[in-house]
Short mmCIF file of C-alpha atoms in Angstrom, two decimals:
data_model
loop_
_atom_site.label_atom_id
_atom_site.label_comp_id
_atom_site.label_asym_id
_atom_site.label_seq_id
_atom_site.Cartn_x
_atom_site.Cartn_y
_atom_site.Cartn_z
CA MET A 181 -0.01 0.02 0.00
CA ASP A 182 1.44 3.34 -1.12
CA THR A 183 0.79 6.47 0.93
CA VAL A 184 1.43 10.13 0.42
CA ALA A 185 1.73 12.72 3.22
CA CYS A 186 1.24 16.32 2.02
CA ILE A 187 3.08 18.85 4.21
CA LYS A 188 3.69 22.54 4.37
CA ARG A 189 6.64 24.70 5.54
CA VAL A 190 5.36 27.00 8.26
CA PRO A 191 6.88 29.32 10.88
CA ASP A 192 7.78 27.69 14.17
CA THR A 193 4.63 27.43 16.20
CA GLY A 194 4.66 29.78 19.20
CA ALA A 195 7.16 32.16 17.61
CA LYS A 196 6.56 35.88 17.88
CA LEU A 197 5.32 37.19 14.54
CA THR A 198 5.98 40.52 12.97
CA LEU A 199 4.57 41.77 9.76
CA THR A 200 5.98 43.48 6.71
CA ASP A 201 5.37 47.27 6.39
CA ASP A 202 2.55 46.70 3.91
CA GLU A 203 0.78 44.30 6.32
CA GLN A 204 0.50 41.71 3.57
CA HIS A 205 2.97 39.16 4.73
CA ILE A 206 4.74 37.74 7.82
CA ASP A 207 8.35 38.99 8.14
CA THR A 208 10.26 35.68 8.03
CA SER A 209 13.73 37.06 8.19
CA HIS A 210 14.27 36.05 11.81
CA LEU A 211 11.94 32.94 12.00
CA GLY A 212 12.71 29.33 12.13
CA PHE A 213 10.46 26.91 10.15
CA THR A 214 8.91 23.53 10.73
CA ILE A 215 6.16 21.14 9.64
CA SER A 216 2.65 21.84 10.97
CA PRO A 217 1.94 19.70 13.99
CA HIS A 218 -1.12 18.06 12.34
CA GLU A 219 1.07 17.22 9.39
CA GLU A 220 3.78 15.64 11.50
CA CYS A 221 1.14 13.21 12.58
CA ALA A 222 0.10 12.69 8.91
CA VAL A 223 3.64 11.82 8.04
CA GLU A 224 3.92 9.40 10.94
CA GLU A 225 0.63 7.72 9.94
CA ALA A 226 1.66 7.50 6.29
CA ILE A 227 4.95 5.73 7.32
CA GLN A 228 3.12 3.32 9.74
CA VAL A 229 0.44 2.39 7.14
CA ALA A 230 3.11 1.81 4.44
CA ASP A 231 5.23 -0.30 6.85
CA ASP A 232 2.29 -2.40 8.03
CA HIS A 233 1.10 -3.06 4.50
CA ASP A 234 4.31 -3.51 2.56
CA GLY A 235 4.14 -0.23 0.65
CA THR A 236 6.00 3.06 0.33
CA ALA A 237 5.56 6.44 1.97
CA THR A 238 6.12 9.66 0.06
CA VAL A 239 6.23 13.19 1.49
CA LEU A 240 4.95 15.91 -0.92
CA SER A 241 5.13 19.69 -0.50
CA LEU A 242 4.35 22.81 -2.41
CA GLY A 243 6.66 25.67 -1.57
CA PRO A 244 9.96 27.47 -1.94
CA ALA A 245 13.30 25.66 -2.40
CA ASP A 246 13.84 25.96 1.31
CA ALA A 247 10.96 23.58 1.87
CA GLU A 248 13.47 20.83 1.18
CA GLU A 249 14.32 21.12 4.91
CA GLN A 250 10.91 19.89 5.91
CA LEU A 251 10.89 17.14 3.28
CA ARG A 252 14.18 15.96 4.62
CA THR A 253 12.63 15.80 8.04
CA GLY A 254 10.04 13.42 6.55
CA LEU A 255 12.84 11.39 4.99
CA ALA A 256 14.62 11.21 8.33
CA MET A 257 11.43 9.86 9.87
CA THR A 258 11.86 7.05 7.27
CA ALA A 259 9.62 8.12 4.44
CA ASP A 260 10.85 6.48 1.25
CA GLU A 261 10.55 9.37 -1.24
CA ALA A 262 10.09 13.15 -1.33
CA THR A 263 8.84 15.52 -3.95
CA LEU A 264 8.85 19.33 -3.95
CA LEU A 265 6.58 21.39 -6.22
CA GLU A 266 8.90 24.42 -6.09
CA THR A 267 7.43 27.93 -6.10
CA ASP A 268 9.00 31.34 -6.00
CA GLY A 269 8.11 31.78 -2.32
CA GLU A 270 4.83 33.58 -2.69
CA GLU A 271 1.98 32.18 -0.62
CA TRP A 272 -0.51 30.10 -2.78
CA ARG A 273 -4.12 30.13 -2.01
CA PRO A 274 -5.84 26.91 -1.16
CA ARG A 275 -7.47 26.33 -4.55
CA GLU A 276 -4.19 26.95 -6.42
CA THR A 277 -2.32 24.64 -4.00
CA ALA A 278 -4.92 21.95 -4.29
CA ALA A 279 -4.89 22.13 -8.10
CA ALA A 280 -1.14 21.68 -8.18
CA LEU A 281 -1.10 18.84 -5.69
CA ALA A 282 -4.08 17.10 -7.55
CA ASP A 283 -2.20 17.45 -10.86
CA THR A 284 0.87 15.83 -9.47
CA LEU A 285 -1.06 12.99 -7.64
CA SER A 286 -3.28 12.23 -10.63
CA GLY A 287 -0.34 10.94 -12.69
CA ASP A 288 -1.32 9.35 -15.91
CA SER A 289 -5.06 9.47 -16.15
CA ASP A 290 -5.06 6.28 -18.25
CA THR A 291 -3.65 4.17 -15.45
CA ASP A 292 -4.52 3.50 -11.79
CA PRO A 293 -3.38 6.23 -9.35
CA ASP A 294 0.10 5.94 -7.89
CA PHE A 295 -1.24 6.01 -4.32
CA ASP A 296 -3.69 4.21 -2.10
CA LEU A 297 -4.01 6.78 0.64
CA ILE A 298 -3.32 10.51 0.84
CA LEU A 299 -2.87 12.12 4.23
CA PHE A 300 -3.15 15.82 5.02
CA GLY A 301 -2.86 17.79 8.19
CA ASN A 302 -6.37 18.85 9.22
CA GLU A 303 -5.20 22.41 8.84
CA SER A 304 -1.85 24.22 8.49
CA ALA A 305 -0.41 25.97 11.47
CA ASP A 306 -0.05 29.28 9.71
CA VAL A 307 -3.32 30.12 7.84
CA ALA A 308 -5.57 27.24 8.98
CA ASN A 309 -7.83 27.34 5.94
CA HIS A 310 -9.04 23.71 6.24
CA GLN A 311 -9.41 23.56 2.49
CA VAL A 312 -6.58 21.91 0.68
CA GLY A 313 -7.30 18.29 1.55
CA ILE A 314 -10.96 18.34 0.61
CA ARG A 315 -10.25 20.29 -2.61
CA VAL A 316 -7.64 17.69 -3.68
CA ALA A 317 -9.93 14.80 -2.94
CA GLU A 318 -12.75 16.46 -4.88
CA GLN A 319 -10.47 16.97 -7.95
CA LEU A 320 -9.23 13.39 -7.75
CA ASP A 321 -12.80 12.13 -7.22
CA ILE A 322 -11.85 10.13 -4.12
CA PRO A 323 -13.57 10.04 -0.67
CA PHE A 324 -12.37 12.32 2.10
CA VAL A 325 -12.86 12.66 5.86
CA ALA A 326 -11.42 15.51 7.95
CA GLY A 327 -10.61 15.55 11.68
CA VAL A 328 -9.43 11.98 11.81
CA THR A 329 -8.16 10.69 15.15
CA ASP A 330 -7.78 7.04 14.39
CA LEU A 331 -7.32 5.11 11.13
CA THR A 332 -7.43 1.37 10.36
CA ILE A 333 -6.74 -0.18 6.96
CA ALA A 334 -8.27 -3.62 6.21
CA ASP A 335 -9.77 -5.52 3.27
CA GLY A 336 -9.17 -2.74 0.78
CA LYS A 337 -10.86 -0.09 2.86
CA ALA A 338 -9.97 2.60 5.39
CA VAL A 339 -11.92 3.00 8.55
CA ALA A 340 -11.53 6.57 9.93
CA GLU A 341 -12.73 7.84 13.29
CA ARG A 342 -13.20 11.37 14.43
CA ASP A 343 -14.19 12.83 17.73
CA VAL A 344 -17.50 14.76 18.01
CA THR A 345 -19.35 16.25 20.98
CA GLY A 346 -20.36 13.33 23.14
CA GLY A 347 -19.01 10.54 21.03
CA THR A 348 -17.19 9.35 17.89
CA GLU A 349 -18.05 9.22 14.24
CA VAL A 350 -16.82 6.24 12.28
CA TYR A 351 -16.49 6.29 8.45
CA GLU A 352 -15.63 3.50 6.00
CA LEU A 353 -13.90 4.66 2.86
CA ASP A 354 -13.13 2.78 -0.32
CA LEU A 355 -9.49 3.06 -1.36
CA PRO A 356 -7.94 5.16 -2.81
CA ALA A 357 -8.97 7.74 -0.33
CA ALA A 358 -7.78 10.91 1.52
CA VAL A 359 -7.98 11.93 5.20
CA GLY A 360 -7.26 15.05 7.18
CA VAL A 361 -5.33 14.10 10.31
CA LYS A 362 -5.70 15.78 13.65
CA GLU A 363 -2.76 16.40 15.92
CA GLY A 364 -2.53 13.74 18.63
CA MET A 365 -3.69 10.78 16.53
CA ASN A 366 -0.21 9.32 17.04
CA GLU A 367 3.15 10.19 18.46
CA PRO A 368 5.45 11.31 15.60
CA ARG A 369 8.79 9.55 15.76
CA TYR A 370 11.94 11.43 16.70
CA ALA A 371 14.52 11.34 13.90
CA SER A 372 17.96 10.49 15.16
CA MET A 373 21.02 12.43 14.17
CA ARG A 374 22.13 9.49 12.08
CA ALA A 375 18.79 9.44 10.24
CA LYS A 376 18.96 13.21 9.64
CA MET A 377 22.53 12.89 8.16
CA GLN A 378 21.32 10.11 5.90
CA ALA A 379 18.31 12.13 4.81
CA ARG A 380 20.61 14.95 3.67
CA LYS A 381 22.09 12.62 1.13
CA GLN A 382 18.75 11.42 -0.35
CA SER A 383 17.50 12.90 -3.53
CA ILE A 384 14.31 14.98 -3.66
CA GLU A 385 12.40 15.16 -6.85
CA HIS A 386 11.70 18.78 -8.00
CA ARG A 387 8.72 19.56 -10.18
CA ASP A 388 7.12 22.73 -11.54
CA PRO A 389 3.66 23.11 -10.04
CA VAL A 390 0.58 23.59 -12.24
CA ALA A 391 -1.85 25.92 -10.55
CA GLY A 392 -4.53 26.22 -13.23
CA GLU A 393 -6.57 29.28 -14.08
CA PHE A 394 -9.06 30.66 -11.55
CA ASP A 395 -11.24 33.80 -11.47
CA GLY A 396 -10.68 36.28 -8.70
CA GLY A 397 -13.22 37.21 -6.06
CA ILE A 398 -11.11 37.20 -2.92
CA GLU A 399 -8.72 39.98 -1.93
CA LYS A 400 -6.53 39.95 1.15
CA VAL A 401 -6.86 43.37 2.77
CA ARG A 402 -4.17 43.10 5.48
CA LEU A 403 -2.82 40.97 8.25
CA GLU A 404 -2.97 41.99 11.93
CA ALA A 405 -0.55 40.70 14.47
CA PRO A 406 -2.01 39.67 17.84
CA ALA A 407 -1.75 42.26 20.54
CA ASP A 408 1.09 41.85 23.03
CA THR A 409 0.05 40.50 26.40
CA ASP A 410 1.52 41.75 29.64
CA GLY A 411 3.32 38.75 30.92
CA ALA A 412 5.52 40.54 33.47
CA ALA A 413 5.61 38.94 36.93
CA GLU A 414 4.90 41.01 40.00
CA VAL A 415 7.21 40.45 42.99
CA LEU A 416 5.08 40.46 46.17
CA GLY A 417 8.00 40.41 48.47
CA GLU A 418 10.70 38.25 49.88
CA GLY A 419 10.46 35.54 52.58
CA THR A 420 7.97 36.01 55.35
CA ASP A 421 7.48 39.70 54.35
CA ALA A 422 5.61 38.46 51.30
CA VAL A 423 2.99 36.55 53.30
CA PRO A 424 0.47 39.40 53.92
CA ALA A 425 0.58 40.35 50.22
CA VAL A 426 -0.04 36.72 49.14
CA VAL A 427 -2.97 36.46 51.65
CA ASP A 428 -4.51 39.64 50.23
CA LEU A 429 -4.08 38.37 46.61
CA LEU A 430 -5.69 35.02 47.45
CA ARG A 431 -8.55 36.58 49.41
CA ASP A 432 -9.33 39.76 47.43
CA ASP A 433 -8.25 39.06 43.86
CA LEU A 434 -8.72 35.30 43.53
CA GLU A 435 -11.52 35.13 46.14
CA VAL A 436 -10.04 32.05 47.86
CA VAL A 437 -11.67 31.66 51.24
#
């Protein structure tokens, strides 16, 4: 069984973000980058499924040349192959991204697809549009379930579970299929230094992405950075001298009786 995990290069989660002067982009000059947490679980699941069913796992990304770093992380996690749809660094919208991914995944339309299962992160950590996975599945005419927290492959079908208020939904999908993986569905493996060094020597296939032609209709007006929060600590005193202030805080501010 052959699996594909689609990943995206995103700024380190939790990093302080600053914007460019025109408020159209994030200033990435001082940021580190990573794979979205949901997508780390998608890569792990793709590798596990391929290992359990004698297949191959491929990591696929659309992004700038620097996205090789994230693809090599997937290779270090023991994915078999990696493909980069290289862009000039500009952010692609979900429909263009999905069109390029679907074009690559469709392969030769006169033959069976080159995959059995495509795994996406439920949403990317930067823009969280929740769109790419379902758009790719629609263009490839395959079933799709989002928010997946557990996945089982048996008898040519995938059984996907997702949590809902008060219970769990269970879906059975004919293969080939696609799923959107939630963070926490598994524990992504830690790539050893040896594996990382070996991944640096592996080849990554580069392709030119095909975005297709789409009408407009959506215009990004601006980005807004979240307001800074006052995280400074207040020193109430030292030693026993701090006790009255602590008691006042517990009684008056926190209303602890």
